[in-house]
Short mmCIF file of C-alpha atoms in Angstrom, two decimals:
data_model
loop_
_atom_site.label_atom_id
_atom_site.label_comp_id
_atom_site.label_asym_id
_atom_site.label_seq_id
_atom_site.Cartn_x
_atom_site.Cartn_y
_atom_site.Cartn_z
CA UNK A 18 -4.92 -8.38 2.01
CA UNK A 19 -3.63 -5.02 3.19
CA UNK A 20 -0.37 -5.13 5.12
CA UNK A 21 1.38 -2.60 7.40
CA UNK A 22 3.90 -0.28 5.76
CA UNK A 23 6.65 -1.29 8.19
CA UNK A 24 9.57 1.06 8.70
CA UNK A 25 9.52 2.58 5.22
CA UNK A 26 10.17 6.26 6.01
CA UNK A 27 8.62 7.67 2.83
CA UNK A 28 5.42 5.66 3.17
CA UNK A 29 5.09 6.53 6.85
CA UNK A 30 5.58 10.22 6.08
CA UNK A 31 2.91 10.08 3.39
CA UNK A 32 0.49 8.24 5.68
CA UNK A 33 0.89 10.77 8.48
CA UNK A 34 0.40 13.63 6.01
CA UNK A 35 -2.71 11.89 4.65
CA UNK A 36 -4.16 11.85 8.17
CA UNK A 37 -4.11 15.65 8.03
CA UNK A 38 -6.05 15.54 4.77
CA UNK A 39 -8.60 13.20 6.38
CA UNK A 40 -9.20 15.68 9.19
CA UNK A 41 -10.16 18.33 6.62
CA UNK A 42 -13.07 16.25 5.29
CA UNK A 43 -14.22 14.79 8.60
CA UNK A 44 -17.46 16.80 8.71
CA UNK A 45 -18.18 16.03 5.05
CA UNK A 46 -17.96 12.23 5.33
CA UNK A 47 -19.42 11.65 8.80
CA UNK A 48 -18.08 9.86 11.86
CA UNK A 49 -18.44 6.30 10.55
CA UNK A 50 -16.48 6.90 7.34
CA UNK A 51 -13.93 9.02 9.16
CA UNK A 52 -13.30 6.39 11.83
CA UNK A 53 -12.94 3.55 9.34
CA UNK A 54 -10.59 5.47 7.03
CA UNK A 55 -8.51 6.60 9.99
CA UNK A 56 -8.34 2.99 11.17
CA UNK A 57 -7.06 1.94 7.73
CA UNK A 58 -4.19 4.44 7.93
CA UNK A 59 -3.42 3.46 11.51
CA UNK A 60 -3.36 -0.18 10.41
CA UNK A 61 -0.80 0.75 7.75
CA UNK A 62 1.26 2.61 10.36
CA UNK A 63 1.05 0.21 13.30
CA UNK A 64 -0.59 -3.03 12.21
CA UNK A 65 -3.34 -2.47 14.78
CA UNK A 66 -6.46 -4.48 13.93
CA UNK A 67 -9.76 -2.63 13.70
CA UNK A 68 -13.48 -3.18 13.61
CA UNK A 69 -14.54 -4.30 10.14
CA UNK A 70 -18.25 -4.71 10.77
CA UNK A 71 -20.48 -3.37 7.95
CA UNK A 72 -20.53 0.43 7.80
CA UNK A 73 -23.49 0.88 5.42
CA UNK A 74 -21.45 3.75 3.96
CA UNK A 75 -21.78 3.76 0.18
CA UNK A 76 -18.74 4.54 -1.96
CA UNK A 77 -18.84 4.95 -5.74
CA UNK A 78 -15.62 3.58 -7.21
CA UNK A 79 -14.34 4.47 -10.68
CA UNK A 80 -13.73 0.87 -11.74
CA UNK A 81 -11.76 0.01 -14.87
CA UNK A 82 -11.12 -3.60 -13.74
CA UNK A 83 -7.38 -2.86 -13.91
CA UNK A 84 -4.99 -3.62 -11.07
CA UNK A 85 -5.29 -0.31 -9.20
CA UNK A 86 -9.08 -0.06 -9.18
CA UNK A 87 -9.43 -3.79 -8.42
CA UNK A 88 -7.14 -3.49 -5.39
CA UNK A 89 -9.09 -0.41 -4.30
CA UNK A 90 -12.33 -2.38 -4.50
CA UNK A 91 -10.84 -5.29 -2.54
CA UNK A 92 -9.54 -3.02 0.24
CA UNK A 93 -12.74 -1.01 0.60
CA UNK A 94 -14.84 -4.16 0.74
CA UNK A 95 -12.39 -5.73 3.21
CA UNK A 96 -12.90 -2.62 5.36
CA UNK A 97 -16.68 -3.21 4.98
CA UNK A 98 -17.64 -0.17 2.96
CA UNK A 99 -20.64 -0.66 0.68
CA UNK A 100 -18.81 -0.18 -2.62
CA UNK A 101 -20.53 0.36 -5.95
CA UNK A 102 -18.01 -0.30 -8.76
CA UNK A 103 -18.93 2.10 -11.55
CA UNK A 104 -17.44 1.16 -14.91
CA UNK A 105 -17.51 3.74 -17.68
CA UNK A 106 -17.89 1.58 -20.76
CA UNK A 107 -15.34 3.01 -23.16
CA UNK A 108 -14.99 1.98 -26.82
CA UNK A 109 -11.44 0.69 -26.28
CA UNK A 110 -12.45 -1.72 -23.50
CA UNK A 111 -12.05 -5.35 -24.44
CA UNK A 112 -14.59 -8.06 -23.66
CA UNK A 113 -12.28 -9.57 -21.05
CA UNK A 114 -12.21 -6.31 -19.06
CA UNK A 115 -15.98 -5.93 -19.39
CA UNK A 116 -16.56 -9.48 -18.15
CA UNK A 117 -14.19 -8.94 -15.23
CA UNK A 118 -16.00 -5.73 -14.26
CA UNK A 119 -19.32 -7.55 -14.50
CA UNK A 120 -18.01 -10.34 -12.23
CA UNK A 121 -17.33 -7.73 -9.53
CA UNK A 122 -20.90 -6.45 -9.75
CA UNK A 123 -20.07 -3.29 -11.69
CA UNK A 124 -22.67 -0.78 -12.75
CA UNK A 125 -22.02 0.23 -16.36
CA UNK A 126 -22.45 3.80 -17.54
CA UNK A 127 -21.48 5.56 -20.75
CA UNK A 128 -20.10 8.90 -21.89
CA UNK A 129 -21.88 9.50 -25.24
CA UNK A 130 -19.56 12.36 -26.22
CA UNK A 131 -16.40 10.40 -25.41
CA UNK A 132 -15.13 9.85 -28.96
CA UNK A 133 -16.24 13.35 -29.97
CA UNK A 134 -13.69 14.64 -27.45
CA UNK A 135 -10.93 12.04 -27.77
CA UNK A 136 -10.86 11.43 -31.54
CA UNK A 137 -9.94 15.05 -32.46
CA UNK A 138 -7.14 14.89 -29.88
CA UNK A 139 -5.70 11.84 -31.59
CA UNK A 140 -6.08 13.36 -35.05
CA UNK A 141 -4.02 16.39 -34.06
CA UNK A 142 -1.45 14.29 -32.18
CA UNK A 143 -2.34 15.72 -28.77
CA UNK A 144 -2.27 13.89 -25.40
CA UNK A 145 -5.47 12.05 -24.49
CA UNK A 146 -4.93 10.50 -21.05
CA UNK A 147 -5.79 13.61 -19.05
CA UNK A 148 -8.95 14.26 -21.05
CA UNK A 149 -9.99 10.61 -20.80
CA UNK A 150 -9.48 10.59 -17.03
CA UNK A 151 -11.54 13.77 -16.63
CA UNK A 152 -14.41 12.39 -18.71
CA UNK A 153 -14.45 9.15 -16.74
CA UNK A 154 -14.29 10.80 -13.32
CA UNK A 155 -16.95 13.39 -14.26
CA UNK A 156 -19.28 10.57 -15.26
CA UNK A 157 -18.66 8.59 -12.06
CA UNK A 158 -19.13 11.71 -9.95
CA UNK A 159 -22.43 12.42 -11.69
CA UNK A 160 -23.56 8.85 -11.01
CA UNK A 161 -22.69 9.33 -7.34
CA UNK A 162 -24.70 12.55 -7.13
CA UNK A 163 -27.72 11.00 -8.83
CA UNK A 164 -27.64 8.12 -6.35
CA UNK A 165 -26.99 10.08 -3.17
CA UNK A 166 -23.42 8.79 -2.70
CA UNK A 167 -21.05 11.23 -1.04
CA UNK A 168 -17.68 9.48 -1.48
CA UNK A 169 -16.12 8.80 -4.88
CA UNK A 170 -13.02 6.58 -4.87
CA UNK A 171 -10.35 6.03 -7.48
CA UNK A 172 -7.26 3.86 -7.88
CA UNK A 173 -4.86 6.80 -8.21
CA UNK A 174 -1.49 6.00 -6.61
CA UNK A 175 0.18 9.42 -6.84
CA UNK A 176 -2.23 11.97 -5.36
CA UNK A 177 -0.79 12.00 -1.85
CA UNK A 178 -1.12 14.52 0.95
CA UNK A 179 -3.98 16.98 0.75
CA UNK A 180 -5.16 15.58 -2.58
CA UNK A 181 -5.29 11.96 -1.42
CA UNK A 182 -8.73 12.78 0.00
CA UNK A 183 -10.44 16.11 -0.55
CA UNK A 184 -13.75 17.84 -0.97
CA UNK A 185 -14.95 18.59 -4.50
CA UNK A 186 -18.15 20.60 -4.45
CA UNK A 187 -20.71 18.29 -2.77
CA UNK A 188 -18.55 15.15 -2.96
CA UNK A 189 -15.42 13.80 -1.30
CA UNK A 190 -12.82 12.29 -3.62
CA UNK A 191 -10.77 9.43 -2.16
CA UNK A 192 -7.68 8.32 -4.10
CA UNK A 193 -7.31 5.19 -2.01
CA UNK A 194 -3.93 3.71 -3.07
CA UNK A 195 -2.34 7.15 -2.61
CA UNK A 196 -4.23 7.63 0.67
CA UNK A 197 -2.76 4.35 1.95
CA UNK A 198 0.68 4.95 0.36
CA UNK A 199 0.47 1.72 -1.62
CA UNK A 200 2.98 0.86 -4.31
CA UNK A 201 2.41 -1.27 -7.41
CA UNK A 202 4.00 -4.37 -5.92
CA UNK A 203 1.58 -4.22 -2.97
CA UNK A 204 -1.34 -3.69 -5.33
CA UNK A 205 -0.38 -6.72 -7.41
CA UNK A 206 -0.08 -8.81 -4.24
CA UNK A 207 -3.54 -7.70 -3.10
CA UNK A 208 -5.16 -8.76 -6.36
CA UNK A 209 -3.49 -12.16 -6.31
CA UNK A 210 0.10 -11.69 -7.40
CA UNK A 211 -0.39 -12.33 -11.13
CA UNK A 212 -0.41 -9.28 -13.38
CA UNK A 213 1.04 -8.52 -16.80
CA UNK A 214 2.50 -5.02 -16.74
CA UNK A 215 1.50 -3.05 -19.83
CA UNK A 216 0.98 0.65 -20.40
CA UNK A 217 -2.02 2.30 -21.97
CA UNK A 218 -4.95 1.25 -24.10
CA UNK A 219 -5.66 0.78 -27.84
CA UNK A 220 -6.57 4.45 -28.30
CA UNK A 221 -3.32 5.57 -26.68
CA UNK A 222 -1.37 3.13 -28.85
CA UNK A 223 -3.11 4.63 -31.89
CA UNK A 224 -1.94 8.06 -30.74
CA UNK A 225 1.62 6.72 -30.37
CA UNK A 226 1.57 5.51 -33.98
CA UNK A 227 0.22 8.82 -35.26
CA UNK A 228 2.43 11.02 -33.07
CA UNK A 229 5.39 9.02 -31.70
CA UNK A 230 6.67 12.05 -29.79
CA UNK A 231 3.73 11.68 -27.37
CA UNK A 232 5.41 8.55 -26.01
CA UNK A 233 7.66 10.82 -23.99
CA UNK A 234 4.68 12.00 -21.92
CA UNK A 235 3.84 8.43 -20.97
CA UNK A 236 7.47 7.73 -20.17
CA UNK A 237 7.52 10.84 -17.99
CA UNK A 238 4.51 9.48 -16.08
CA UNK A 239 6.29 6.17 -15.51
CA UNK A 240 9.36 8.04 -14.24
CA UNK A 241 7.17 10.21 -11.99
CA UNK A 242 5.64 7.08 -10.45
CA UNK A 243 9.12 5.63 -10.03
CA UNK A 244 10.40 8.75 -8.26
CA UNK A 245 7.39 8.51 -5.97
CA UNK A 246 8.38 4.87 -5.31
CA UNK A 247 5.05 3.62 -6.57
CA UNK A 248 7.02 1.58 -9.12
CA UNK A 249 10.26 -0.31 -8.76
CA UNK A 250 12.99 0.40 -11.34
CA UNK A 251 12.38 -3.07 -12.80
CA UNK A 252 8.68 -2.33 -13.28
CA UNK A 253 9.50 1.06 -14.78
CA UNK A 254 11.89 -0.51 -17.27
CA UNK A 255 9.25 -3.02 -18.37
CA UNK A 256 6.63 -0.30 -18.82
CA UNK A 257 8.98 2.01 -20.73
CA UNK A 258 9.98 -0.81 -23.08
CA UNK A 259 6.27 -1.53 -23.61
CA UNK A 260 5.63 2.13 -24.48
CA UNK A 261 8.56 2.21 -26.90
CA UNK A 262 7.36 -0.97 -28.62
CA UNK A 263 4.00 0.49 -29.56
#
């Protein structure tokens, strides 16, 4: 499961900065959530074991059944949060991903206007990932509100510092891999060590075919994750070659 960060200077710097972000939402999440999340960061910094008895704190997790959200689910459950995996059932999701989400006890929700927003973007050769992410997170956040859940988690690896955990209106957003300064290799180890690195989804690949120049935006994201040390150069190379092959 989760391992200490060791002497990695960059990770330790990020973790200590993330503690400051946690302090800013302490009153919003309550003492139990605060203490358990602080203990997770301290475990990453020092290896100090902590109480993992059930917290009864509900967390709504945006769950795609990919590596990042699966690792997020595993960690939160290991830390004894009461996690509700919320899967937005998108038209590009394959049956394998749907079955995997179902096996983790996911709640399925839909965004009826999804293709009405995304299809025109593809037709005009415009980026879709940002719009897709916003639609998914908005839907998960609305589910959380309707069910009285105050914390919404995601598998985002890059949103460190003050945006690793932050207040958004009446919710607190927790980008757990970023909050714990996890990299992709650690995430793959957490989910079992077997993962085929590929970039994107069928709708994104359709956009690539229609507007090949948009591949550069995806490559830029891979390079951004590499600069942040979330990816190794070898992983980045594999992902970039996958993007170029589409």
